[in-house]
Short mmCIF file of C-alpha atoms in Angstrom, two decimals:
data_model
loop_
_atom_site.label_atom_id
_atom_site.label_comp_id
_atom_site.label_asym_id
_atom_site.label_seq_id
_atom_site.Cartn_x
_atom_site.Cartn_y
_atom_site.Cartn_z
CA UNK A 1 10.60 -17.21 -65.05
CA UNK A 2 9.09 -19.17 -61.65
CA UNK A 3 10.70 -19.36 -58.55
CA UNK A 4 11.06 -22.08 -55.99
CA UNK A 5 11.78 -21.23 -52.45
CA UNK A 6 14.27 -24.17 -50.05
CA UNK A 7 12.98 -24.44 -46.29
CA UNK A 8 11.69 -26.29 -43.72
CA UNK A 9 8.38 -27.30 -45.23
CA UNK A 10 8.87 -29.63 -48.31
CA UNK A 11 8.02 -29.28 -51.48
CA UNK A 12 5.09 -29.24 -53.11
CA UNK A 13 3.25 -31.16 -56.30
CA UNK A 14 3.22 -28.02 -57.83
CA UNK A 15 7.18 -26.71 -57.13
CA UNK A 16 8.19 -30.32 -58.88
CA UNK A 17 6.26 -29.52 -61.60
CA UNK A 18 6.79 -25.92 -62.32
CA UNK A 19 11.07 -27.41 -61.49
CA UNK A 20 10.25 -30.10 -64.18
CA UNK A 21 8.77 -28.03 -66.56
CA UNK A 22 10.98 -25.39 -67.31
CA UNK A 23 13.76 -22.87 -66.31
CA UNK A 24 12.92 -22.09 -62.43
CA UNK A 25 14.92 -19.83 -60.08
CA UNK A 26 16.09 -21.64 -56.68
CA UNK A 27 16.70 -19.39 -53.62
CA UNK A 28 16.50 -19.60 -49.92
CA UNK A 29 14.77 -18.82 -47.26
CA UNK A 30 16.12 -16.77 -44.35
CA UNK A 31 16.04 -20.14 -42.39
CA UNK A 32 17.52 -21.68 -44.09
CA UNK A 33 20.20 -19.71 -44.88
CA UNK A 34 21.14 -19.79 -40.91
CA UNK A 35 20.95 -23.75 -41.23
CA UNK A 36 24.06 -23.93 -43.61
CA UNK A 37 25.51 -21.03 -42.02
CA UNK A 38 26.09 -23.14 -39.04
CA UNK A 39 26.04 -26.36 -40.84
CA UNK A 40 29.54 -24.50 -42.39
CA UNK A 41 30.43 -23.59 -38.59
CA UNK A 42 30.42 -26.34 -37.22
CA UNK A 43 32.90 -27.53 -40.78
CA UNK A 44 35.47 -25.77 -39.74
CA UNK A 45 35.49 -26.26 -35.92
CA UNK A 46 35.74 -29.58 -36.28
CA UNK A 47 39.14 -29.02 -39.03
CA UNK A 48 40.24 -26.51 -36.76
CA UNK A 49 40.18 -28.60 -34.19
CA UNK A 50 42.06 -31.04 -35.83
CA UNK A 51 39.12 -33.55 -34.99
CA UNK A 52 38.64 -36.76 -37.15
CA UNK A 53 35.56 -36.94 -39.00
CA UNK A 54 33.69 -39.73 -41.55
CA UNK A 55 33.66 -37.61 -44.82
CA UNK A 56 34.90 -34.22 -43.54
CA UNK A 57 38.41 -35.03 -43.32
CA UNK A 58 38.77 -38.78 -44.28
CA UNK A 59 38.24 -40.19 -47.66
CA UNK A 60 35.09 -42.20 -48.31
CA UNK A 61 33.65 -46.02 -48.24
CA UNK A 62 37.61 -48.28 -48.47
CA UNK A 63 38.18 -45.34 -47.94
CA UNK A 64 37.59 -43.68 -44.42
CA UNK A 65 40.62 -43.98 -42.28
CA UNK A 66 42.43 -42.35 -44.84
CA UNK A 67 43.22 -38.77 -43.52
CA UNK A 68 42.94 -36.50 -46.05
CA UNK A 69 45.34 -32.67 -46.06
CA UNK A 70 44.08 -29.99 -45.10
CA UNK A 71 44.81 -28.44 -48.22
CA UNK A 72 42.47 -31.13 -50.24
CA UNK A 73 39.42 -31.34 -47.99
CA UNK A 74 37.80 -28.68 -50.61
CA UNK A 75 38.49 -30.71 -53.78
CA UNK A 76 37.39 -33.78 -51.99
CA UNK A 77 34.68 -32.30 -51.18
CA UNK A 78 34.40 -30.07 -54.43
CA UNK A 79 34.80 -34.77 -56.07
CA UNK A 80 31.57 -35.88 -54.16
CA UNK A 81 29.47 -33.81 -55.90
CA UNK A 82 31.12 -34.78 -59.16
CA UNK A 83 30.99 -37.88 -58.35
CA UNK A 84 26.68 -38.03 -57.67
CA UNK A 85 26.60 -36.04 -60.75
CA UNK A 86 26.54 -38.23 -63.63
CA UNK A 87 25.00 -39.44 -66.72
CA UNK A 88 24.35 -42.42 -68.52
CA UNK A 89 22.51 -42.63 -72.19
CA UNK A 90 21.71 -39.75 -74.43
CA UNK A 91 20.80 -36.43 -72.69
CA UNK A 92 16.94 -36.24 -71.98
CA UNK A 93 14.28 -33.88 -73.40
CA UNK A 94 13.97 -30.78 -72.03
CA UNK A 95 10.06 -31.49 -70.73
CA UNK A 96 11.88 -34.57 -69.34
CA UNK A 97 14.54 -33.26 -67.38
#
């Protein structure tokens, strides 16, 4: 299986072609993992301090002024990802996806 490593550098056309042509293993560089961990720590600090931050502990769009209960924050973020992970129409052939 081909592999793509995601880090600070943009993906090359060759890497994008690999992803288009078949299954690829995707990994993050150590620096990218460190960035993810720093971001996670920042979000955890925001929540622990009780600060209100759009999209972290509020709704989105018209619901921006709606506070989300701490116990529902994980569901809020999961639903955000799921709302952007949908398709419409007939499934595409593997070579197209």
